[in-house]
Short mmCIF file of C-alpha atoms and ligand atoms in Angstrom, two decimals:
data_model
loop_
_atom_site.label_atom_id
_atom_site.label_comp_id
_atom_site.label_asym_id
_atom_site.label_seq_id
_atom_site.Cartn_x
_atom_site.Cartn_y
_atom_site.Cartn_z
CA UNK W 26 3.33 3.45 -12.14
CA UNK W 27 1.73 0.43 -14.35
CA UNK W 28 5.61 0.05 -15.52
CA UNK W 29 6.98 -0.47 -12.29
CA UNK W 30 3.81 -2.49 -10.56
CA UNK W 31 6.27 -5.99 -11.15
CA UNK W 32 7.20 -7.96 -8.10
CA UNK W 33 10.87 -8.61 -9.00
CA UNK W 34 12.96 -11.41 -8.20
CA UNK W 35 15.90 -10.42 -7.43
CA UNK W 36 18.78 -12.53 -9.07
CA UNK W 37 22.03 -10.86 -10.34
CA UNK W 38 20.60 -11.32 -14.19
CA UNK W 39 17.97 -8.44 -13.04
CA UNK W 40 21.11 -6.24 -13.47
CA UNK W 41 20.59 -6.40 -17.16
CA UNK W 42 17.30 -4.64 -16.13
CA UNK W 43 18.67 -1.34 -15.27
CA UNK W 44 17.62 1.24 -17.76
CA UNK W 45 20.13 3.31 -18.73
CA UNK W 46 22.77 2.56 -15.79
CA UNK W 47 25.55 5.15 -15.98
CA UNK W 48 29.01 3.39 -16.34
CA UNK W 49 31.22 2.44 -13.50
CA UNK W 50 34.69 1.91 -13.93
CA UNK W 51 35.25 -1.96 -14.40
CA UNK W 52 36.39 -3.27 -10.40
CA UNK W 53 39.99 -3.70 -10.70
CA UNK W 54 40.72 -0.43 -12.65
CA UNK W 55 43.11 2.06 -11.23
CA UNK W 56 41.87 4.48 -8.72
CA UNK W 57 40.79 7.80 -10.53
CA UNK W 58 43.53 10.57 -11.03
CA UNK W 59 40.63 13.05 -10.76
CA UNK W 60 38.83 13.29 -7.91
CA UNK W 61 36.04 11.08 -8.12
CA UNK W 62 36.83 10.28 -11.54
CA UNK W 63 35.11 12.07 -14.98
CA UNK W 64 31.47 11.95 -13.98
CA UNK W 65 29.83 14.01 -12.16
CA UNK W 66 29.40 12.85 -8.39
CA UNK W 67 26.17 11.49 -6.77
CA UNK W 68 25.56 15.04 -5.05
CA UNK W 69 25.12 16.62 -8.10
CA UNK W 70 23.38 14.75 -9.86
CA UNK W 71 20.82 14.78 -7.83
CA UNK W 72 20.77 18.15 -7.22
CA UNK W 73 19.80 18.67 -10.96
CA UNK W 74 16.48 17.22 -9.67
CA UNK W 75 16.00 18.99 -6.63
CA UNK W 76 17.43 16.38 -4.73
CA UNK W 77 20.27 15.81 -2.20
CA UNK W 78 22.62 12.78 -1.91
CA UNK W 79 24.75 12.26 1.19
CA UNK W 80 26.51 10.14 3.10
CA UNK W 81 27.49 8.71 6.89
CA UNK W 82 30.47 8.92 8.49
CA UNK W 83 32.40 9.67 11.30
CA UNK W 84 34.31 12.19 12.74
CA UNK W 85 37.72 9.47 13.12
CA UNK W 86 37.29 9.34 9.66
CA UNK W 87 38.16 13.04 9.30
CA UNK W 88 41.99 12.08 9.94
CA UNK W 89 42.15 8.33 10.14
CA UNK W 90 40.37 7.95 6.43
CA UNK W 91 42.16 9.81 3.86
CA UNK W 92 41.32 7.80 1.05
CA UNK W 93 37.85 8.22 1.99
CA UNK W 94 37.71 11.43 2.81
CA UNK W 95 39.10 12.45 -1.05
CA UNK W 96 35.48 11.03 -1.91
CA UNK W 97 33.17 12.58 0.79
CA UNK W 98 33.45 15.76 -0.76
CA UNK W 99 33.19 14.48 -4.78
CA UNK W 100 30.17 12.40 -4.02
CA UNK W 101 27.85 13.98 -1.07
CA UNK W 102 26.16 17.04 0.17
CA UNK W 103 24.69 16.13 3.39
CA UNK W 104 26.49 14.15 6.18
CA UNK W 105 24.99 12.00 9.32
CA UNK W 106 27.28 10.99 11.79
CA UNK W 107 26.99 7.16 12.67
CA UNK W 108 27.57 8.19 16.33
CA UNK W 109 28.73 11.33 17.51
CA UNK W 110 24.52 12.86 18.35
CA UNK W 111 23.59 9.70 19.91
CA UNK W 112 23.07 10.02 23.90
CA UNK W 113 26.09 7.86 24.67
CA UNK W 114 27.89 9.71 22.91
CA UNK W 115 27.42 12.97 23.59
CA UNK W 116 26.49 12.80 27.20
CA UNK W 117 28.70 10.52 29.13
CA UNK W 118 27.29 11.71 32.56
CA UNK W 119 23.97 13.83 33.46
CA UNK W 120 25.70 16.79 33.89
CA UNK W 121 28.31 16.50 31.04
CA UNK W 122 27.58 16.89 27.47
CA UNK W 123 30.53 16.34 24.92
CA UNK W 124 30.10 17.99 21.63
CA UNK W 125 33.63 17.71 20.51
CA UNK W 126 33.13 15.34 17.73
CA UNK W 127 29.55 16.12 16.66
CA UNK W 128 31.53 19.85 16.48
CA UNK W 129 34.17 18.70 14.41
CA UNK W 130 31.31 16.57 11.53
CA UNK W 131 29.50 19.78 11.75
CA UNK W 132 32.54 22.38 11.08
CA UNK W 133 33.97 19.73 8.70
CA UNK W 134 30.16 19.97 6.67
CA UNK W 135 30.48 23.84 7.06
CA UNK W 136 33.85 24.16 5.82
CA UNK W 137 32.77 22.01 2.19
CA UNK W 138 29.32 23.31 2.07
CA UNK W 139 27.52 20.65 2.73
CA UNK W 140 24.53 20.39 5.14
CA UNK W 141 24.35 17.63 8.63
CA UNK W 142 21.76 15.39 9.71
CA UNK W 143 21.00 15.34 13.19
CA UNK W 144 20.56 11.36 14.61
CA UNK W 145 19.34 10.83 17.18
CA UNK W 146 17.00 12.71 20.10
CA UNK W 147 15.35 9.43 21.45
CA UNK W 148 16.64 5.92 20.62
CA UNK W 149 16.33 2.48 22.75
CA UNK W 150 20.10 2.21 21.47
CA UNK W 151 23.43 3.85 22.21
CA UNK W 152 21.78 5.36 25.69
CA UNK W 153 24.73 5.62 28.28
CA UNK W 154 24.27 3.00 31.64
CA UNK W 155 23.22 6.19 33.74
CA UNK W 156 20.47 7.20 31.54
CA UNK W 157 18.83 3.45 31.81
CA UNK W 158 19.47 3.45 35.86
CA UNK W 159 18.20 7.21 36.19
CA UNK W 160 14.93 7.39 33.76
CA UNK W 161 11.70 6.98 35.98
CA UNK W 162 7.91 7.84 35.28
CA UNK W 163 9.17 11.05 37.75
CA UNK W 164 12.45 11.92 35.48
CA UNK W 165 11.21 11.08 32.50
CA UNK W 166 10.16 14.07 30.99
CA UNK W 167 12.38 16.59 32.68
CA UNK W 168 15.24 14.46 31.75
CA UNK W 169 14.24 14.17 27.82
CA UNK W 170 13.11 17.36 27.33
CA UNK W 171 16.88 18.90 29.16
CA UNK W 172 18.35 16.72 26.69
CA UNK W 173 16.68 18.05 23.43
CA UNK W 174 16.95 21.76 24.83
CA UNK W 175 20.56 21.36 25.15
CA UNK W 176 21.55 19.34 22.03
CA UNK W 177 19.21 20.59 19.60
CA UNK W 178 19.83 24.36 20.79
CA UNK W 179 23.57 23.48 20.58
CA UNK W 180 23.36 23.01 16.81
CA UNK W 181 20.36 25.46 16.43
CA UNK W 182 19.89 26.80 12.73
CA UNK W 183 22.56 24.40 12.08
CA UNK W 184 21.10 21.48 11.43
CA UNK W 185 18.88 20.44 8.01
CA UNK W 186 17.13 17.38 9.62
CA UNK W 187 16.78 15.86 13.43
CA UNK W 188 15.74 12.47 13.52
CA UNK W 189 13.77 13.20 16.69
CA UNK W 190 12.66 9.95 17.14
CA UNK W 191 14.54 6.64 15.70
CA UNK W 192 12.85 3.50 15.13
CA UNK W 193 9.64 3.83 17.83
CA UNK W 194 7.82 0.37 16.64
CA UNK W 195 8.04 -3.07 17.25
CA UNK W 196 4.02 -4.35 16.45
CA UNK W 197 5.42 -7.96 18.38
CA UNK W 198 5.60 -6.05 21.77
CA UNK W 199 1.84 -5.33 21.69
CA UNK W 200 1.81 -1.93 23.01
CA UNK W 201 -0.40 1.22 22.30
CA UNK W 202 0.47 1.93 18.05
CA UNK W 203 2.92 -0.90 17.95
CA UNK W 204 5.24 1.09 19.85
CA UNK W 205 8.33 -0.65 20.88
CA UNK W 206 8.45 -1.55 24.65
CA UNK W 207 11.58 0.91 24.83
CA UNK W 208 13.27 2.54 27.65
CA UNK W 209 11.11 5.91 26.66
CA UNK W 210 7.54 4.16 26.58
CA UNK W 211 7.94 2.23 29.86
CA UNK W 212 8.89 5.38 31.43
CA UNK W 213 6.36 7.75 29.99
CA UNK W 214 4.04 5.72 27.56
CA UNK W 215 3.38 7.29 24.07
CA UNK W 216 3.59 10.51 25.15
CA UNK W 217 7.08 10.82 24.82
CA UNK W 218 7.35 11.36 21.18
CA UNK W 219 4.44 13.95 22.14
CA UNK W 220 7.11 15.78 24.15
CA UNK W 221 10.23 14.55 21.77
CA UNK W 222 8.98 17.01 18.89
CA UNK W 223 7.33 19.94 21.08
CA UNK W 224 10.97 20.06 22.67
CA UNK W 225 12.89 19.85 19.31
CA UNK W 226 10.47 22.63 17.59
CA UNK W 227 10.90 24.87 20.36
CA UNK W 228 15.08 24.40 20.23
CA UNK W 229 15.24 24.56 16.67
CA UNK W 230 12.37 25.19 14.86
CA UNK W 231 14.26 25.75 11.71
CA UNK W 232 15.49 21.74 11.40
CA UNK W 233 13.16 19.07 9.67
CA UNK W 234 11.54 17.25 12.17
CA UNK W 235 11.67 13.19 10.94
CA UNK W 236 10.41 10.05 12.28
CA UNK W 237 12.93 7.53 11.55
CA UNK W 238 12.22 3.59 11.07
CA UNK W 239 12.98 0.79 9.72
CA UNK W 240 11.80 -2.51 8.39
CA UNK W 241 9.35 -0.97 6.11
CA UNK W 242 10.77 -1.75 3.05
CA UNK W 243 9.24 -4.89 1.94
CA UNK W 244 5.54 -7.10 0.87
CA UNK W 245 6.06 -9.48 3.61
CA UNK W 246 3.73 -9.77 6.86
CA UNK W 247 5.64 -8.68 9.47
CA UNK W 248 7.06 -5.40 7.55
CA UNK W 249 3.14 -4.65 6.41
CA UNK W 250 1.91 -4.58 9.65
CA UNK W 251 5.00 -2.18 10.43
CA UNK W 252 4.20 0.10 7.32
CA UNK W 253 0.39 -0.15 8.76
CA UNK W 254 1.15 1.02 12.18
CA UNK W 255 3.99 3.94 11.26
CA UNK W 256 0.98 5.31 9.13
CA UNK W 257 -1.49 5.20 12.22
CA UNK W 258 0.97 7.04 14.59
CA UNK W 259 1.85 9.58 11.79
CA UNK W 260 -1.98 10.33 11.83
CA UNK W 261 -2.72 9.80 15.65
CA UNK W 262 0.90 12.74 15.91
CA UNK W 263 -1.04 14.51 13.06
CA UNK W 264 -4.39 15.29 14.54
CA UNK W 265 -2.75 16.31 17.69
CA UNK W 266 -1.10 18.74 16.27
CA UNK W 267 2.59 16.81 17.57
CA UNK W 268 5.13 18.52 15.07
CA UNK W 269 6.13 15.97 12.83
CA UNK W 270 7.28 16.58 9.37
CA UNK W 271 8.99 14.06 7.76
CA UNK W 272 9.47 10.17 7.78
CA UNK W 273 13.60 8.39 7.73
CA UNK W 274 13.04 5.26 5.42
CA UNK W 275 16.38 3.83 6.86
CA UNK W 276 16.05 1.23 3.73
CA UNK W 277 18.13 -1.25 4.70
CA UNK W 278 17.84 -3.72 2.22
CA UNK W 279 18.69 -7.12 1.86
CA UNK W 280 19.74 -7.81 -1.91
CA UNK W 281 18.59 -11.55 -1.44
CA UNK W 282 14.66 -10.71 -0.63
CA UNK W 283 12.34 -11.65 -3.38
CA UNK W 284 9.54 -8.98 -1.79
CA UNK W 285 10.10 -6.46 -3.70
CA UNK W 286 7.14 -4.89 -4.42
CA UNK W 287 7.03 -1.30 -6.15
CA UNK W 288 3.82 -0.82 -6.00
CA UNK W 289 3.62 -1.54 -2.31
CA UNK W 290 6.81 0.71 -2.11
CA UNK W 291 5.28 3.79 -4.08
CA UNK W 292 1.62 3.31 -2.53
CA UNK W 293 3.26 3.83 1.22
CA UNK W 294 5.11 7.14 0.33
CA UNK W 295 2.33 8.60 -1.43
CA UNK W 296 0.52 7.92 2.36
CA UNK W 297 2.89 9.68 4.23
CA UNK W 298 2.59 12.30 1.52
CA UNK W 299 -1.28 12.62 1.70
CA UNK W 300 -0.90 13.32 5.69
CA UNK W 301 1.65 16.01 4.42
CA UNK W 302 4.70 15.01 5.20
CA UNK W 303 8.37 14.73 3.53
CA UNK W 304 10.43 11.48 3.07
CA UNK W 305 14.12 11.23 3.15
CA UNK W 306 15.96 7.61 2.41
CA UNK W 307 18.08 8.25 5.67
CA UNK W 308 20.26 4.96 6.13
CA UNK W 309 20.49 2.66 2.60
CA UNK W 310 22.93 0.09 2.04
CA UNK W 311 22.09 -3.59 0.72
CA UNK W 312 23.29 -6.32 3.11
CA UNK W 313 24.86 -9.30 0.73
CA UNK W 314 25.02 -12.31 2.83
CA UNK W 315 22.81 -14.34 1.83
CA UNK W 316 24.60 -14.39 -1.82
CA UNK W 317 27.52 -16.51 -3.85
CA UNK W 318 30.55 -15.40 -2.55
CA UNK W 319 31.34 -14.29 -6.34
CA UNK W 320 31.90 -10.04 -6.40
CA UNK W 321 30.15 -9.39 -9.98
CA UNK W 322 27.53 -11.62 -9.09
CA UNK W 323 26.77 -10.03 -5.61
CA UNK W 324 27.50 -6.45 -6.97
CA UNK W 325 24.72 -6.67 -9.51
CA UNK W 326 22.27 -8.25 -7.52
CA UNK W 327 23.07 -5.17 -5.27
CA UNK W 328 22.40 -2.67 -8.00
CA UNK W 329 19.85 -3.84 -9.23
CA UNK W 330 17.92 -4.39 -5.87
CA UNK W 331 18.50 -0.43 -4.76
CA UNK W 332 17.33 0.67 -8.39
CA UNK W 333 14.44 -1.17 -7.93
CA UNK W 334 13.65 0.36 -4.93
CA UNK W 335 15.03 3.69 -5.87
CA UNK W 336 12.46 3.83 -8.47
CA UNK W 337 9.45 3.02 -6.59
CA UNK W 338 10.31 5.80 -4.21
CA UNK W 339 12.14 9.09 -6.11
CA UNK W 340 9.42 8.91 -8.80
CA UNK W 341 7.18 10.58 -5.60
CA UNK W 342 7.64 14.68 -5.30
CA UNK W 343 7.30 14.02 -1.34
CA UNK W 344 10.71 12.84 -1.15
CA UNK W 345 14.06 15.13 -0.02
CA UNK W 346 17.16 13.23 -0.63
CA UNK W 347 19.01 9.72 -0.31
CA UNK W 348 21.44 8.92 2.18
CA UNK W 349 23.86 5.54 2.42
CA UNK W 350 24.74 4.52 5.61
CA UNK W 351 28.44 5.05 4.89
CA UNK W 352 30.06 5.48 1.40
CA UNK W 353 32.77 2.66 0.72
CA UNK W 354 32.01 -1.16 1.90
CA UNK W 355 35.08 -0.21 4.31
CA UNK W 356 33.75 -0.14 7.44
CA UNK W 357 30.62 -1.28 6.74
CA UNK W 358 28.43 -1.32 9.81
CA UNK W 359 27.07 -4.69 8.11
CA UNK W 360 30.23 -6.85 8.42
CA UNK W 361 29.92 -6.97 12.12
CA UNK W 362 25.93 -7.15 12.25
CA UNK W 363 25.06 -8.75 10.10
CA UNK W 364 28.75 -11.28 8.80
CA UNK W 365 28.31 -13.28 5.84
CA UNK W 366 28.87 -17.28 6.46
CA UNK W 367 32.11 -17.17 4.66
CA UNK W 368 33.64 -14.68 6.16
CA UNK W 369 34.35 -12.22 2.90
CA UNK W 370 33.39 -8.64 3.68
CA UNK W 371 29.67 -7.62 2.40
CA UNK W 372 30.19 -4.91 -0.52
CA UNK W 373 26.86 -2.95 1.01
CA UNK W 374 27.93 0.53 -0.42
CA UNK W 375 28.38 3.00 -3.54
CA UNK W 376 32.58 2.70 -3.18
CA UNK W 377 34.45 -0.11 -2.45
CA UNK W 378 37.07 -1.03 -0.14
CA UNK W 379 39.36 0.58 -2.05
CA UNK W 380 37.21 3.80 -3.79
CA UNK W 381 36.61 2.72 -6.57
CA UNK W 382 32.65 3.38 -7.47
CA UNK W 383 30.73 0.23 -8.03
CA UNK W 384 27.70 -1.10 -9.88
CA UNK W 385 25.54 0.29 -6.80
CA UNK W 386 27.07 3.46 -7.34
CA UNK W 387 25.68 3.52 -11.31
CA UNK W 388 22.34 2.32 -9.74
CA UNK W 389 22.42 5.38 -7.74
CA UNK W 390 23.73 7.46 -10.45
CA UNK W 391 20.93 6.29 -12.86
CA UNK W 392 17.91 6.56 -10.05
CA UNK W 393 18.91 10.14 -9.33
CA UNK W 394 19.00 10.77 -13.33
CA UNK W 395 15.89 9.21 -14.14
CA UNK W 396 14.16 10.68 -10.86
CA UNK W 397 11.18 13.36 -12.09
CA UNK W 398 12.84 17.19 -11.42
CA UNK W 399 10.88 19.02 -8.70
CA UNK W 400 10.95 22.58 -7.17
CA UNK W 401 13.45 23.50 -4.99
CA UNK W 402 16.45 22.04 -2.87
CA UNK W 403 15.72 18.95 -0.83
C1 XIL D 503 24.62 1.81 13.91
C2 XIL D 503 26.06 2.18 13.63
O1 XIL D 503 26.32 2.12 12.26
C3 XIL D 503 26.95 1.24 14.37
O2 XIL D 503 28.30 1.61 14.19
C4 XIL D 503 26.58 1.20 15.84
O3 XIL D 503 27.30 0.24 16.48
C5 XIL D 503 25.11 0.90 16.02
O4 XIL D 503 24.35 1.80 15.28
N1 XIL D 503 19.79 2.16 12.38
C6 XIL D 503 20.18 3.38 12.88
C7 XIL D 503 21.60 3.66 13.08
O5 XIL D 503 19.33 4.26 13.05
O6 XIL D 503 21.83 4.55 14.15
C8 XIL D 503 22.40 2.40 13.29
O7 XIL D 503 23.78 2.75 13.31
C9 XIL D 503 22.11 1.41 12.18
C10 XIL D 503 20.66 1.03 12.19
#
């Protein structure tokens, strides 16, 4: 890793750094004829290592995206839904769960052979008002561990991943691991990830069981002390015998952050891999708002960013896959999290607005072809 122990400063002229970046077409050229134009899609190429590449999306997109949808197929091989498995979606009242359009991802995935994500068992986010009003210290556990029985036995044997638990830390609110002071931990303490991953290994034992977080990306305080206390909780979960087997590195990135560190990046997945478990890049897109409104300029800066951190992390056997969160800057959760000052869309993704594959697309392309082959499907 002596190669790739730089810190990098990220400006667009680190594009020129990319070693052996496949071509995009040049932004403005016509929409391919073939699907997803001449070269092989992201999917594939990774496959060729063992690898998977997917994408998220969500079930509207099935009928209200067409464009899109020509692309989903061409470019991915696993699918998350943004959505459709979080509690307020699928469970508008305590007695009513709503599959509908977690069914439809899942029989769209089917139907094109590619394999679904599950996100998310336990979240401090996207919880419908009855679950906040109803969760005590007494419902707690009956209440989570219903949920998991139901949702992940729904999709049993169906499933390649759960993200059983999403995002459990926040070190600032000072409780027991750095747990976040969430919904869950007031109402059961740390046990509930405890009872999270006994539930989802008795409803589907075949799915991989992940820890999800985010905000460990980085060589800056607040994200080292986050990287420091996922790795204490993955041990604590460990010795316990809790049935974790994988960590989410949501990775997103910020194209604009100097902290780049690969050998920070590389030494924190070869961690989780020494306590034996998997890593999966579950969420990536680079935020751009903190750049020149110019497109080339904030494109490469983009590319190059992801490859950077691309590198530091495929070159480890422990990891499964990559996933963006979404495929084409349209719709980019971004725009309305995080917006940029002048108001121009962010260009976060592999596609843009209008399909055509972008510099961050050949970033991916190249990271997934210089990525070391290992056994095996991801
Ligand atoms: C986001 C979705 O993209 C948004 O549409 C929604 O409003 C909020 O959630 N980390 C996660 C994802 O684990 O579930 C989040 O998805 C993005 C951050």
């Amino acid at each position: 890793m002596s190669s790739i122990s730089r810190r990098l400063l990220l400006a667009a002229s680190t594009a020129a750094l990319l070693p052996g970046a496949a071509s995009a077409p040049p932004a403005g050229s016509a929409p391919p004829r073939q699907r997803g134009g001449n070269e092989a899609g992201l999917h594939s190429r990774a496959v060729r290592k063992g690898l998977f590449y997917g994408t998220a999306l969500e079930s509207g997109a099935l009928r209200g995206e067409p464009a899109l949808m020509e692309h989903v197929p061409v470019e991915c091989g696993m699918l998350v839904s943004e959505a459709n498995f979080k509690w307020a979606d699928l469970r508008p009242a305590p007695d009513k769960f709503s599959f509908e359009r977690a069914d439809m991802l899942t029989a769209y995935a089917a139907r094109h052979n590619m394999r679904v994500r599950g996100h998310t068992l336990v979240w401090h986010e996207a919880n419908p008002d009855w679950l906040e009003q109803t969760l005590t210290p007494q419902t707690g556990e009956k209440l989570l561990t219903e949920h998991i029985h139901v949702v992940a036995g729904h999709f049993r044997r169906r499933l390649a991943h759960w993200d059983v638990v999403n995002e459990p830390l926040k070190p600032e609110d000072n409780k027991p691991f750095g747990l976040r002071d969430s919904l869950w931990l007031r109402a059961l303490g740390p046990r509930y990830l405890d009872i999270a991953f006994h539930a989802c290994a008795a409803a589907d034992p075949d799915a991989l069981r992940v820890v999800n977080e985010f905000g460990i990306d980085y060589a800056i305080d607040w994200q080292e002390r986050r990287r420091a206390a996922l790795l204490t909780l993955l041990a604590d979960l460990k010795a316990r015998n809790v049935p974790v087997q994988a960590v989410g590195l949501q990775a997103h990135l910020d194209a604009a952050e100097p902290a780049l560190d690969q050998t920070v990046l590389n030494r924190f997945v070869s961690d989780i891999a020494g306590l034996g478990m998997k890593v999966i890049v579950t969420e990536l897109d680079v935020r751009d708002d903190r750049l020149p409104a110019d497109i080339a300029t904030r494109d490469a800066a983009v590319a190059a960013h992801a490859r950077a951190w691309l590198e530091a992390v495929l070159v480890h056997p422990a990891v499964l896959g990559v996933l963006t969160w979404g495929l084409s800057d349209k719709g980019s959760w971004l725009n309305k999290k995080f917006p940029r000052p002048d108001g121009l869309p962010q260009r976060p993704l592999p596609l843009d607005a209008a399909m055509r594959r972008k510099p961050l697309w050949s970033a991916l392309a190249a990271a997934l072809d210089t990525a070391p082959a290992r056994p095996g499907r991801g």
